[in-house]
C-alpha cells in the first residue's frame, strides 16, 4: 500500500459557509486560484488541492491512501468565540465527509482551538465519537481569548492531551 502521509483538501468555493467570506475570515476565489483571509492571500498552486483532482492525482501516482491535515488558516486565531466554533465545526464536518464518502481513500484530521478550552474538549469528543476522526491537528501556538500568543504545551492545555491520550489520537 502506498500512502501519502501529509496532504490537504480544500473545499470548493461554494462549500464555504457564507459568514466566513462575509466577515473576511476565510474564502476561496471562485476561479480557485487563491485562498484568502482578510488582506492575506495565498496562491492555490495545484488543482489537486480539491477533492476530485486529488483523487485523480492519487490514481495517476498509484497512491492508495492519503492522510489529510487541516489548514492553519482555519485555526481561528484572533476570531470571536462563536465564529471560531462555527468555522471549526464546519471544517471538521467537511473533513469527516471527505473521509466517509470516499471508500477508505482518506484519513482526515480535525482541528480545535485551545484558546477556548471547553469548546475544544467538546469538539474533540464530537469528532471522535460522532464523526470517527482520529487525527488531532494542533497548532504549535495559538492566540488566546485576550489576544496573547500561547504555546500548545502550556499547562492549561494538559486536558487536551489527556483527552487525546484517552481516545488514542494521532
CSV table of N, CA and C in Angstrom, one decimal:
chain,number,residue,atom,x,y,z
A,1,UNK,N,0.8,-1.2,0.0
A,1,UNK,CA,0.0,0.0,0.0
A,1,UNK,C,0.9,1.2,0.0
A,2,UNK,N,0.6,2.2,-0.9
A,2,UNK,CA,1.3,3.5,-0.9
A,2,UNK,C,0.4,4.5,-0.3
A,3,UNK,N,1.1,5.2,0.7
A,3,UNK,CA,0.3,6.2,1.5
A,3,UNK,C,1.0,7.6,1.3
A,4,UNK,N,0.2,8.6,1.0
A,4,UNK,CA,0.6,10.0,1.1
A,4,UNK,C,0.4,10.4,2.5
A,5,UNK,N,1.4,10.6,3.3
A,5,UNK,CA,1.3,10.8,4.7
A,5,UNK,C,1.0,12.3,5.1
A,6,UNK,N,0.9,13.2,4.2
A,6,UNK,CA,0.7,14.6,4.5
A,6,UNK,C,0.1,15.3,3.3
A,7,UNK,N,-1.2,15.6,3.4
A,7,UNK,CA,-1.8,16.3,2.3
A,7,UNK,C,-2.9,17.2,2.8
A,8,UNK,N,-3.5,18.0,1.9
A,8,UNK,CA,-4.6,18.9,2.3
A,8,UNK,C,-5.7,18.8,1.2
A,9,UNK,N,-6.9,18.9,1.6
A,9,UNK,CA,-8.0,19.0,0.6
A,9,UNK,C,-8.8,20.3,1.0
A,10,UNK,N,-8.9,21.1,0.0
A,10,UNK,CA,-9.7,22.4,0.1
A,10,UNK,C,-11.1,22.1,-0.3
A,11,UNK,N,-12.0,22.8,0.4
A,11,UNK,CA,-13.4,22.8,0.0
A,11,UNK,C,-13.6,23.6,-1.3
A,12,UNK,N,-14.6,23.2,-2.1
A,12,UNK,CA,-15.0,24.0,-3.3
A,12,UNK,C,-15.4,25.4,-2.7
A,13,UNK,N,-15.2,26.5,-3.5
A,13,UNK,CA,-15.7,27.8,-3.0
A,13,UNK,C,-17.2,27.8,-2.6
A,14,UNK,N,-18.0,27.1,-3.2
A,14,UNK,CA,-19.4,27.0,-2.9
A,14,UNK,C,-19.7,26.3,-1.6
A,15,UNK,N,-18.7,25.5,-1.1
A,15,UNK,CA,-18.9,24.7,0.2
A,15,UNK,C,-18.6,25.6,1.4
A,16,UNK,N,-18.0,26.7,1.2
A,16,UNK,CA,-17.5,27.5,2.4
A,16,UNK,C,-18.7,28.3,2.9
A,17,UNK,N,-19.0,28.2,4.2
A,17,UNK,CA,-20.1,29.0,4.7
A,17,UNK,C,-20.0,30.5,4.4
A,18,UNK,N,-21.2,31.1,4.1
A,18,UNK,CA,-21.3,32.5,3.7
A,18,UNK,C,-20.7,33.4,4.7
A,19,UNK,N,-20.9,33.1,6.0
A,19,UNK,CA,-20.4,34.0,7.0
A,19,UNK,C,-18.9,34.2,7.0
A,20,UNK,N,-18.2,33.1,6.6
A,20,UNK,CA,-16.7,33.2,6.6
A,20,UNK,C,-16.2,34.2,5.6
A,21,UNK,N,-16.9,34.2,4.4
A,21,UNK,CA,-16.5,35.1,3.4
A,21,UNK,C,-17.0,36.5,3.7
A,22,UNK,N,-18.2,36.7,4.2
A,22,UNK,CA,-18.7,38.0,4.5
A,22,UNK,C,-17.9,38.7,5.6
A,23,UNK,N,-17.4,37.9,6.6
A,23,UNK,CA,-16.6,38.5,7.6
A,23,UNK,C,-15.1,38.5,7.3
A,24,UNK,N,-14.8,38.1,6.1
A,24,UNK,CA,-13.4,38.0,5.6
A,24,UNK,C,-12.5,37.2,6.4
A,25,UNK,N,-13.1,36.1,7.0
A,25,UNK,CA,-12.3,35.2,7.8
A,25,UNK,C,-11.6,34.1,7.0
A,26,UNK,N,-12.3,33.6,5.9
A,26,UNK,CA,-11.7,32.6,5.1
A,26,UNK,C,-12.6,32.4,3.9
A,27,UNK,N,-12.0,32.4,2.7
A,27,UNK,CA,-12.7,32.0,1.5
A,27,UNK,C,-11.7,31.7,0.4
A,28,UNK,N,-12.3,31.1,-0.7
A,28,UNK,CA,-11.5,30.7,-1.8
A,28,UNK,C,-12.2,31.4,-3.0
A,29,UNK,N,-11.4,32.0,-3.9
A,29,UNK,CA,-11.9,32.7,-5.1
A,29,UNK,C,-12.6,31.7,-5.9
A,30,UNK,N,-13.7,32.2,-6.6
A,30,UNK,CA,-14.5,31.3,-7.5
A,30,UNK,C,-13.6,30.6,-8.6
A,31,UNK,N,-12.5,31.2,-9.0
A,31,UNK,CA,-11.7,30.6,-10.0
A,31,UNK,C,-10.7,29.6,-9.4
A,32,UNK,N,-10.7,29.5,-8.1
A,32,UNK,CA,-9.9,28.5,-7.3
A,32,UNK,C,-8.4,28.8,-7.5
A,33,UNK,N,-8.0,30.1,-7.7
A,33,UNK,CA,-6.6,30.4,-7.8
A,33,UNK,C,-6.0,30.9,-6.5
A,34,UNK,N,-6.8,31.4,-5.5
A,34,UNK,CA,-6.3,31.9,-4.3
A,34,UNK,C,-7.2,31.6,-3.1
A,35,UNK,N,-6.6,31.3,-2.0
A,35,UNK,CA,-7.4,31.2,-0.7
A,35,UNK,C,-7.1,32.5,0.0
A,36,UNK,N,-8.1,33.1,0.7
A,36,UNK,CA,-7.9,34.4,1.3
A,36,UNK,C,-8.4,34.4,2.8
A,37,UNK,N,-7.9,35.4,3.5
A,37,UNK,CA,-8.3,35.7,4.9
A,37,UNK,C,-7.9,37.1,5.1
A,38,UNK,N,-8.9,38.0,5.3
A,38,UNK,CA,-8.7,39.4,5.5
A,38,UNK,C,-7.9,39.9,4.2
A,39,UNK,N,-6.8,40.6,4.5
A,39,UNK,CA,-6.0,41.1,3.3
A,39,UNK,C,-4.9,40.1,2.9
A,40,UNK,N,-4.8,39.0,3.6
A,40,UNK,CA,-3.9,38.0,3.2
A,40,UNK,C,-4.4,37.1,2.1
A,41,UNK,N,-3.5,36.6,1.2
A,41,UNK,CA,-3.9,35.7,0.2
A,41,UNK,C,-2.7,34.7,0.0
A,42,UNK,N,-3.1,33.5,-0.5
A,42,UNK,CA,-2.1,32.5,-0.8
A,42,UNK,C,-2.5,31.8,-2.1
A,43,UNK,N,-1.6,31.7,-3.0
A,43,UNK,CA,-2.0,31.0,-4.3
A,43,UNK,C,-2.3,29.6,-4.0
A,44,UNK,N,-3.2,29.0,-4.7
A,44,UNK,CA,-3.5,27.6,-4.8
A,44,UNK,C,-2.7,27.1,-6.0
A,45,UNK,N,-1.7,26.4,-5.7
A,45,UNK,CA,-0.7,26.1,-6.7
A,45,UNK,C,-0.9,24.9,-7.5
A,46,UNK,N,-1.9,24.1,-7.2
A,46,UNK,CA,-2.2,22.9,-8.0
A,46,UNK,C,-3.7,22.5,-7.8
A,47,UNK,N,-4.3,22.1,-8.9
A,47,UNK,CA,-5.8,21.7,-8.7
A,47,UNK,C,-6.0,20.5,-7.8
A,48,UNK,N,-4.9,19.8,-7.5
A,48,UNK,CA,-5.1,18.6,-6.7
A,48,UNK,C,-5.3,18.9,-5.2
A,49,UNK,N,-5.4,20.2,-4.9
A,49,UNK,CA,-5.9,20.6,-3.5
A,49,UNK,C,-7.4,20.3,-3.4
A,50,UNK,N,-8.1,20.1,-4.5
A,50,UNK,CA,-9.5,19.9,-4.4
A,50,UNK,C,-9.8,18.4,-4.6
A,51,UNK,N,-10.9,17.9,-4.0
A,51,UNK,CA,-11.2,16.5,-3.9
A,51,UNK,C,-11.2,15.7,-5.2
A,52,UNK,N,-11.9,16.2,-6.2
A,52,UNK,CA,-12.0,15.4,-7.5
A,52,UNK,C,-10.6,15.3,-8.1
A,53,UNK,N,-9.8,16.4,-8.1
A,53,UNK,CA,-8.5,16.4,-8.6
A,53,UNK,C,-7.5,15.6,-7.8
A,54,UNK,N,-7.7,15.7,-6.4
A,54,UNK,CA,-6.9,14.9,-5.5
A,54,UNK,C,-7.0,13.4,-5.8
A,55,UNK,N,-8.3,12.9,-6.0
A,55,UNK,CA,-8.5,11.5,-6.3
A,55,UNK,C,-7.8,11.1,-7.7
A,56,UNK,N,-7.9,12.0,-8.7
A,56,UNK,CA,-7.3,11.8,-9.9
A,56,UNK,C,-5.8,11.7,-9.8
A,57,UNK,N,-5.2,12.6,-9.0
A,57,UNK,CA,-3.7,12.7,-8.7
A,57,UNK,C,-3.3,11.4,-8.0
A,58,UNK,N,-4.1,10.9,-7.0
A,58,UNK,CA,-3.8,9.7,-6.3
A,58,UNK,C,-3.8,8.5,-7.3
A,59,UNK,N,-4.8,8.4,-8.2
A,59,UNK,CA,-4.9,7.3,-9.1
A,59,UNK,C,-3.6,7.4,-10.1
A,60,UNK,N,-3.3,8.5,-10.6
A,60,UNK,CA,-2.2,8.7,-11.5
A,60,UNK,C,-0.9,8.3,-10.9
A,61,UNK,N,-0.7,8.6,-9.6
A,61,UNK,CA,0.5,8.3,-8.9
A,61,UNK,C,0.5,7.0,-8.0
A,62,UNK,N,-0.5,6.2,-8.3
A,62,UNK,CA,-0.6,4.9,-7.5
A,62,UNK,C,-0.6,5.1,-6.0
A,63,UNK,N,-1.3,6.1,-5.5
A,63,UNK,CA,-1.4,6.4,-4.1
A,63,UNK,C,-2.7,5.7,-3.6
A,64,UNK,N,-2.6,4.8,-2.7
A,64,UNK,CA,-3.8,4.1,-2.2
A,64,UNK,C,-4.5,4.8,-1.1
A,65,UNK,N,-3.8,5.6,-0.3
A,65,UNK,CA,-4.5,6.3,0.8
A,65,UNK,C,-3.8,7.6,1.1
A,66,UNK,N,-4.5,8.6,1.6
A,66,UNK,CA,-4.0,9.8,1.9
A,66,UNK,C,-4.4,10.3,3.3
A,67,UNK,N,-3.4,10.8,4.0
A,67,UNK,CA,-3.7,11.4,5.3
A,67,UNK,C,-3.8,12.9,5.1
A,68,UNK,N,-5.0,13.5,5.4
A,68,UNK,CA,-5.3,14.9,5.1
A,68,UNK,C,-5.4,15.7,6.4
A,69,UNK,N,-4.6,16.7,6.4
A,69,UNK,CA,-4.5,17.5,7.6
A,69,UNK,C,-5.2,18.9,7.4
A,70,UNK,N,-5.5,19.6,8.5
A,70,UNK,CA,-6.2,20.8,8.5
A,70,UNK,C,-5.3,22.0,8.0
A,71,UNK,N,-6.0,23.0,7.5
A,71,UNK,CA,-5.3,24.2,7.0
A,71,UNK,C,-5.1,25.1,8.2
A,72,UNK,N,-3.9,25.7,8.4
A,72,UNK,CA,-3.7,26.6,9.5
A,72,UNK,C,-4.5,27.8,9.4
A,73,UNK,N,-5.0,28.2,8.2
A,73,UNK,CA,-5.8,29.4,8.0
A,73,UNK,C,-7.1,29.3,8.8
A,74,UNK,N,-7.6,28.1,9.1
A,74,UNK,CA,-8.8,27.9,9.8
A,74,UNK,C,-8.6,27.4,11.2
A,75,UNK,N,-7.4,27.8,11.8
A,75,UNK,CA,-7.2,27.6,13.2
A,75,UNK,C,-7.9,28.6,14.1
A,76,UNK,N,-8.3,29.7,13.4
A,76,UNK,CA,-9.2,30.7,14.0
A,76,UNK,C,-8.5,31.6,15.0
A,77,UNK,N,-7.2,31.9,14.9
A,77,UNK,CA,-6.6,32.8,15.8
A,77,UNK,C,-7.1,34.2,15.7
A,78,UNK,N,-7.4,34.8,16.8
A,78,UNK,CA,-7.9,36.2,16.9
A,78,UNK,C,-9.4,36.3,16.5
A,79,UNK,N,-10.1,35.2,16.3
A,79,UNK,CA,-11.5,35.2,16.0
A,79,UNK,C,-12.4,35.3,17.2
A,80,UNK,N,-13.6,35.8,17.0
A,80,UNK,CA,-14.6,35.7,18.1
A,80,UNK,C,-14.9,34.2,18.4
A,81,UNK,N,-15.3,34.0,19.6
A,81,UNK,CA,-15.6,32.6,20.0
A,81,UNK,C,-16.6,31.9,19.1
A,82,UNK,N,-17.7,32.5,18.8
A,82,UNK,CA,-18.8,31.9,18.0
A,82,UNK,C,-18.3,31.6,16.6
A,83,UNK,N,-17.6,32.6,16.0
A,83,UNK,CA,-17.1,32.4,14.7
A,83,UNK,C,-16.1,31.2,14.6
A,84,UNK,N,-15.2,31.2,15.6
A,84,UNK,CA,-14.3,30.1,15.7
A,84,UNK,C,-15.0,28.7,15.9
A,85,UNK,N,-16.0,28.7,16.7
A,85,UNK,CA,-16.8,27.4,16.9
A,85,UNK,C,-17.4,27.0,15.6
A,86,UNK,N,-18.1,27.9,15.0
A,86,UNK,CA,-18.8,27.6,13.8
A,86,UNK,C,-17.9,27.2,12.7
A,87,UNK,N,-16.8,27.9,12.5
A,87,UNK,CA,-15.8,27.5,11.5
A,87,UNK,C,-15.1,26.2,11.7
A,88,UNK,N,-14.8,25.9,13.0
A,88,UNK,CA,-14.1,24.7,13.3
A,88,UNK,C,-15.1,23.5,13.1
A,89,UNK,N,-16.3,23.7,13.5
A,89,UNK,CA,-17.3,22.6,13.3
A,89,UNK,C,-17.5,22.3,11.8
A,90,UNK,N,-17.6,23.4,11.0
A,90,UNK,CA,-17.8,23.2,9.6
A,90,UNK,C,-16.6,22.5,9.0
A,91,UNK,N,-15.4,23.0,9.4
A,91,UNK,CA,-14.2,22.3,8.8
A,91,UNK,C,-14.1,20.8,9.2
A,92,UNK,N,-14.4,20.5,10.4
A,92,UNK,CA,-14.3,19.1,10.9
A,92,UNK,C,-15.4,18.3,10.2
A,93,UNK,N,-16.6,18.9,10.0
A,93,UNK,CA,-17.7,18.2,9.3
A,93,UNK,C,-17.3,17.9,7.8
A,94,UNK,N,-16.6,18.9,7.2
A,94,UNK,CA,-16.1,18.8,5.9
A,94,UNK,C,-15.1,17.6,5.8
A,95,UNK,N,-14.1,17.6,6.7
A,95,UNK,CA,-13.1,16.6,6.7
A,95,UNK,C,-13.7,15.2,6.9
A,96,UNK,N,-14.7,15.1,7.8
A,96,UNK,CA,-15.4,13.9,8.1
A,96,UNK,C,-16.1,13.4,6.8
A,97,UNK,N,-16.7,14.3,6.1
A,97,UNK,CA,-17.4,13.9,4.8
A,97,UNK,C,-16.4,13.4,3.8
A,98,UNK,N,-15.3,14.0,3.7
A,98,UNK,CA,-14.2,13.5,2.8
A,98,UNK,C,-13.8,12.1,3.2
A,99,UNK,N,-13.6,11.9,4.5
A,99,UNK,CA,-13.1,10.6,4.9
A,99,UNK,C,-14.2,9.5,4.7
A,100,UNK,N,-15.5,9.8,5.0
A,100,UNK,CA,-16.5,8.8,5.0
A,100,UNK,C,-17.1,8.6,3.6
A,101,UNK,N,-17.0,9.6,2.7
A,101,UNK,CA,-17.6,9.4,1.4
A,101,UNK,C,-16.7,8.9,0.3
A,102,UNK,N,-15.5,8.5,0.7
A,102,UNK,CA,-14.5,8.1,-0.3
A,102,UNK,C,-13.9,6.8,-0.1
A,103,UNK,N,-14.7,5.8,0.3
A,103,UNK,CA,-14.3,4.4,0.4
A,103,UNK,C,-12.9,4.1,0.9
A,104,UNK,N,-12.6,4.6,2.0
A,104,UNK,CA,-11.3,4.3,2.7
A,104,UNK,C,-10.1,5.0,2.0
A,105,UNK,N,-10.3,5.9,1.1
A,105,UNK,CA,-9.1,6.6,0.5
A,105,UNK,C,-8.4,7.6,1.4
A,106,UNK,N,-9.1,8.1,2.4
A,106,UNK,CA,-8.5,9.2,3.2
A,106,UNK,C,-8.7,8.9,4.7
A,107,UNK,N,-7.7,9.3,5.5
A,107,UNK,CA,-7.8,9.5,6.9
A,107,UNK,C,-7.7,11.0,7.1
A,108,UNK,N,-8.7,11.6,7.7
A,108,UNK,CA,-8.7,13.1,7.8
A,108,UNK,C,-8.5,13.5,9.2
A,109,UNK,N,-7.8,14.6,9.4
A,109,UNK,CA,-7.6,15.2,10.7
A,109,UNK,C,-8.8,16.1,11.1
A,110,UNK,N,-8.7,16.5,12.4
A,110,UNK,CA,-9.7,17.5,12.9
A,110,UNK,C,-8.9,18.5,13.7
A,111,UNK,N,-9.5,19.7,13.8
A,111,UNK,CA,-8.9,20.8,14.5
A,111,UNK,C,-9.7,21.3,15.7
A,112,UNK,N,-9.0,21.9,16.7
A,112,UNK,CA,-9.7,22.5,17.8
A,112,UNK,C,-9.0,23.8,18.0
A,113,UNK,N,-9.6,24.7,18.8
A,113,UNK,CA,-8.9,25.9,19.2
A,113,UNK,C,-8.6,25.9,20.7
A,114,UNK,N,-7.4,25.7,21.1
A,114,UNK,CA,-7.1,25.6,22.5
A,114,UNK,C,-7.4,26.8,23.4
A,115,UNK,N,-7.5,27.9,22.7
A,115,UNK,CA,-7.8,29.2,23.5
A,115,UNK,C,-9.2,29.2,24.0
A,116,UNK,N,-10.1,28.3,23.5
A,116,UNK,CA,-11.4,28.1,24.0
A,116,UNK,C,-11.5,26.7,24.5
A,117,UNK,N,-11.0,26.4,25.7
A,117,UNK,CA,-10.7,25.1,26.2
A,117,UNK,C,-11.9,24.2,26.3
A,118,UNK,N,-13.0,24.7,26.8
A,118,UNK,CA,-14.2,23.9,27.0
A,118,UNK,C,-14.8,23.5,25.6
A,119,UNK,N,-14.8,24.5,24.7
A,119,UNK,CA,-15.3,24.2,23.4
A,119,UNK,C,-14.4,23.2,22.7
A,120,UNK,N,-13.1,23.3,22.9
A,120,UNK,CA,-12.1,22.4,22.3
A,120,UNK,C,-12.3,21.0,22.8
A,121,UNK,N,-12.5,20.8,24.1
A,121,UNK,CA,-12.7,19.5,24.6
A,121,UNK,C,-14.0,18.9,24.1
A,122,UNK,N,-15.1,19.7,24.0
A,122,UNK,CA,-16.3,19.2,23.4
A,122,UNK,C,-16.1,18.8,22.0
A,123,UNK,N,-15.4,19.6,21.2
A,123,UNK,CA,-15.2,19.3,19.8
A,123,UNK,C,-14.4,18.1,19.6
A,124,UNK,N,-13.4,17.9,20.5
A,124,UNK,CA,-12.6,16.6,20.4
A,124,UNK,C,-13.6,15.4,20.6
A,125,UNK,N,-14.4,15.5,21.6
A,125,UNK,CA,-15.4,14.4,21.8
A,125,UNK,C,-16.3,14.2,20.6
A,126,UNK,N,-16.8,15.3,20.1
A,126,UNK,CA,-17.7,15.2,19.0
A,126,UNK,C,-17.0,14.5,17.7
A,127,UNK,N,-15.8,15.0,17.5
A,127,UNK,CA,-15.1,14.5,16.3
A,127,UNK,C,-14.8,13.0,16.4
A,128,UNK,N,-14.4,12.5,17.6
A,128,UNK,CA,-14.1,11.1,17.8
A,128,UNK,C,-15.4,10.3,17.8
A,129,UNK,N,-16.3,10.7,18.7
A,129,UNK,CA,-17.5,9.8,18.9
A,129,UNK,C,-18.5,9.9,17.9
A,130,UNK,N,-18.7,11.1,17.2
A,130,UNK,CA,-19.8,11.2,16.2
A,130,UNK,C,-19.2,11.1,14.8
A,131,UNK,N,-18.0,11.7,14.6
A,131,UNK,CA,-17.5,11.8,13.2
A,131,UNK,C,-16.5,10.8,12.9
A,132,UNK,N,-16.0,10.0,13.9
A,132,UNK,CA,-15.0,9.0,13.7
A,132,UNK,C,-13.7,9.5,13.1
A,133,UNK,N,-13.3,10.7,13.6
A,133,UNK,CA,-12.0,11.2,13.2
A,133,UNK,C,-11.0,10.9,14.2
A,134,UNK,N,-9.7,10.5,13.9
A,134,UNK,CA,-8.8,10.0,14.8
A,134,UNK,C,-7.4,10.8,14.8
A,135,UNK,N,-7.3,11.8,13.9
A,135,UNK,CA,-6.1,12.6,13.8
A,135,UNK,C,-6.3,14.0,14.3
A,136,UNK,N,-5.7,14.3,15.4
A,136,UNK,CA,-5.9,15.7,16.0
A,136,UNK,C,-4.8,16.6,15.5
A,137,UNK,N,-5.2,17.7,14.8
A,137,UNK,CA,-4.3,18.7,14.3
A,137,UNK,C,-4.2,19.8,15.2
A,138,UNK,N,-3.1,20.0,15.9
A,138,UNK,CA,-3.0,21.0,16.9
A,138,UNK,C,-2.0,22.1,16.4
A,139,UNK,N,-2.2,23.3,16.6
A,139,UNK,CA,-1.2,24.3,16.3
A,139,UNK,C,-0.1,24.3,17.4
A,140,UNK,N,1.1,24.7,17.0
A,140,UNK,CA,2.2,24.8,17.9
A,140,UNK,C,2.0,26.0,18.8
A,141,UNK,N,1.3,27.0,18.3
A,141,UNK,CA,1.0,28.2,19.1
A,141,UNK,C,-0.4,28.7,18.7
A,142,UNK,N,-1.0,29.5,19.5
A,142,UNK,CA,-2.4,30.0,19.2
A,142,UNK,C,-2.6,31.3,20.0
A,143,UNK,N,-3.5,32.0,19.5
A,143,UNK,CA,-3.9,33.3,20.2
A,143,UNK,C,-5.0,33.0,21.2
A,144,UNK,N,-4.8,33.4,22.5
A,144,UNK,CA,-5.8,33.1,23.5
A,144,UNK,C,-6.9,34.2,23.4
A,145,UNK,N,-7.9,34.1,24.3
A,145,UNK,CA,-9.1,35.0,24.2
A,145,UNK,C,-8.8,36.5,24.5
A,146,UNK,N,-7.6,36.8,25.0
A,146,UNK,CA,-7.2,38.2,25.3
A,146,UNK,C,-6.1,38.6,24.3
A,147,UNK,N,-5.9,37.9,23.2
A,147,UNK,CA,-5.0,38.3,22.2
A,147,UNK,C,-3.5,38.1,22.4
A,148,UNK,N,-3.2,37.2,23.4
A,148,UNK,CA,-1.8,36.8,23.6
A,148,UNK,C,-1.5,35.5,22.9
A,149,UNK,N,-0.3,35.4,22.4
A,149,UNK,CA,0.1,34.1,21.8
A,149,UNK,C,0.6,33.2,22.9
A,150,UNK,N,0.1,31.9,22.7
A,150,UNK,CA,0.4,30.9,23.7
A,150,UNK,C,1.0,29.7,23.0
A,151,UNK,N,1.7,28.9,23.8
A,151,UNK,CA,2.2,27.6,23.3
A,151,UNK,C,1.1,26.5,23.6
A,152,UNK,N,1.0,25.6,22.7
A,152,UNK,CA,0.1,24.4,22.9
A,152,UNK,C,0.6,23.6,24.1
A,153,UNK,N,1.8,23.8,24.5
A,153,UNK,CA,2.4,23.0,25.6
A,153,UNK,C,2.2,23.7,27.0
A,154,UNK,N,1.5,24.8,27.0
A,154,UNK,CA,1.3,25.5,28.3
A,154,UNK,C,0.4,24.6,29.2
A,155,UNK,N,0.6,24.6,30.4
A,155,UNK,CA,0.0,23.7,31.4
A,155,UNK,C,-1.6,23.7,31.3
A,156,UNK,N,-2.2,24.8,31.0
A,156,UNK,CA,-3.7,24.8,30.9
A,156,UNK,C,-4.2,24.0,29.8
A,157,UNK,N,-3.3,23.5,28.9
A,157,UNK,CA,-3.8,22.6,27.8
A,157,UNK,C,-3.6,21.2,28.1
A,158,UNK,N,-3.2,20.8,29.3
A,158,UNK,CA,-3.0,19.4,29.7
A,158,UNK,C,-4.3,18.6,29.4
A,159,UNK,N,-5.4,19.2,29.7
A,159,UNK,CA,-6.7,18.4,29.5
A,159,UNK,C,-6.9,18.0,28.0
A,160,UNK,N,-6.3,18.8,27.1
A,160,UNK,CA,-6.4,18.4,25.7
A,160,UNK,C,-5.6,17.1,25.4
A,161,UNK,N,-4.4,17.1,26.0
A,161,UNK,CA,-3.5,16.0,25.8
A,161,UNK,C,-4.0,14.7,26.5
A,162,UNK,N,-4.7,15.0,27.7
A,162,UNK,CA,-5.2,13.8,28.4
A,162,UNK,C,-6.4,13.2,27.7
A,163,UNK,N,-7.3,14.1,27.1
A,163,UNK,CA,-8.4,13.5,26.3
A,163,UNK,C,-7.9,12.9,25.0
A,164,UNK,N,-6.8,13.5,24.4
A,164,UNK,CA,-6.2,12.8,23.2
A,164,UNK,C,-5.7,11.5,23.5
A,165,UNK,N,-5.0,11.4,24.7
A,165,UNK,CA,-4.5,10.1,25.1
A,165,UNK,C,-5.6,9.1,25.4
A,166,UNK,N,-6.7,9.5,26.0
A,166,UNK,CA,-7.8,8.6,26.3
A,166,UNK,C,-8.4,8.1,25.0
A,167,UNK,N,-8.5,8.9,24.0
A,167,UNK,CA,-9.0,8.5,22.7
A,167,UNK,C,-8.0,7.8,21.8
A,168,UNK,N,-6.7,7.8,22.2
A,168,UNK,CA,-5.6,7.3,21.5
A,168,UNK,C,-5.5,7.9,20.1
A,169,UNK,N,-5.5,9.3,20.1
A,169,UNK,CA,-5.5,10.0,18.8
A,169,UNK,C,-4.0,10.2,18.3
A,170,UNK,N,-3.9,10.2,17.0
A,170,UNK,CA,-2.6,10.5,16.4
A,170,UNK,C,-2.5,12.0,16.4
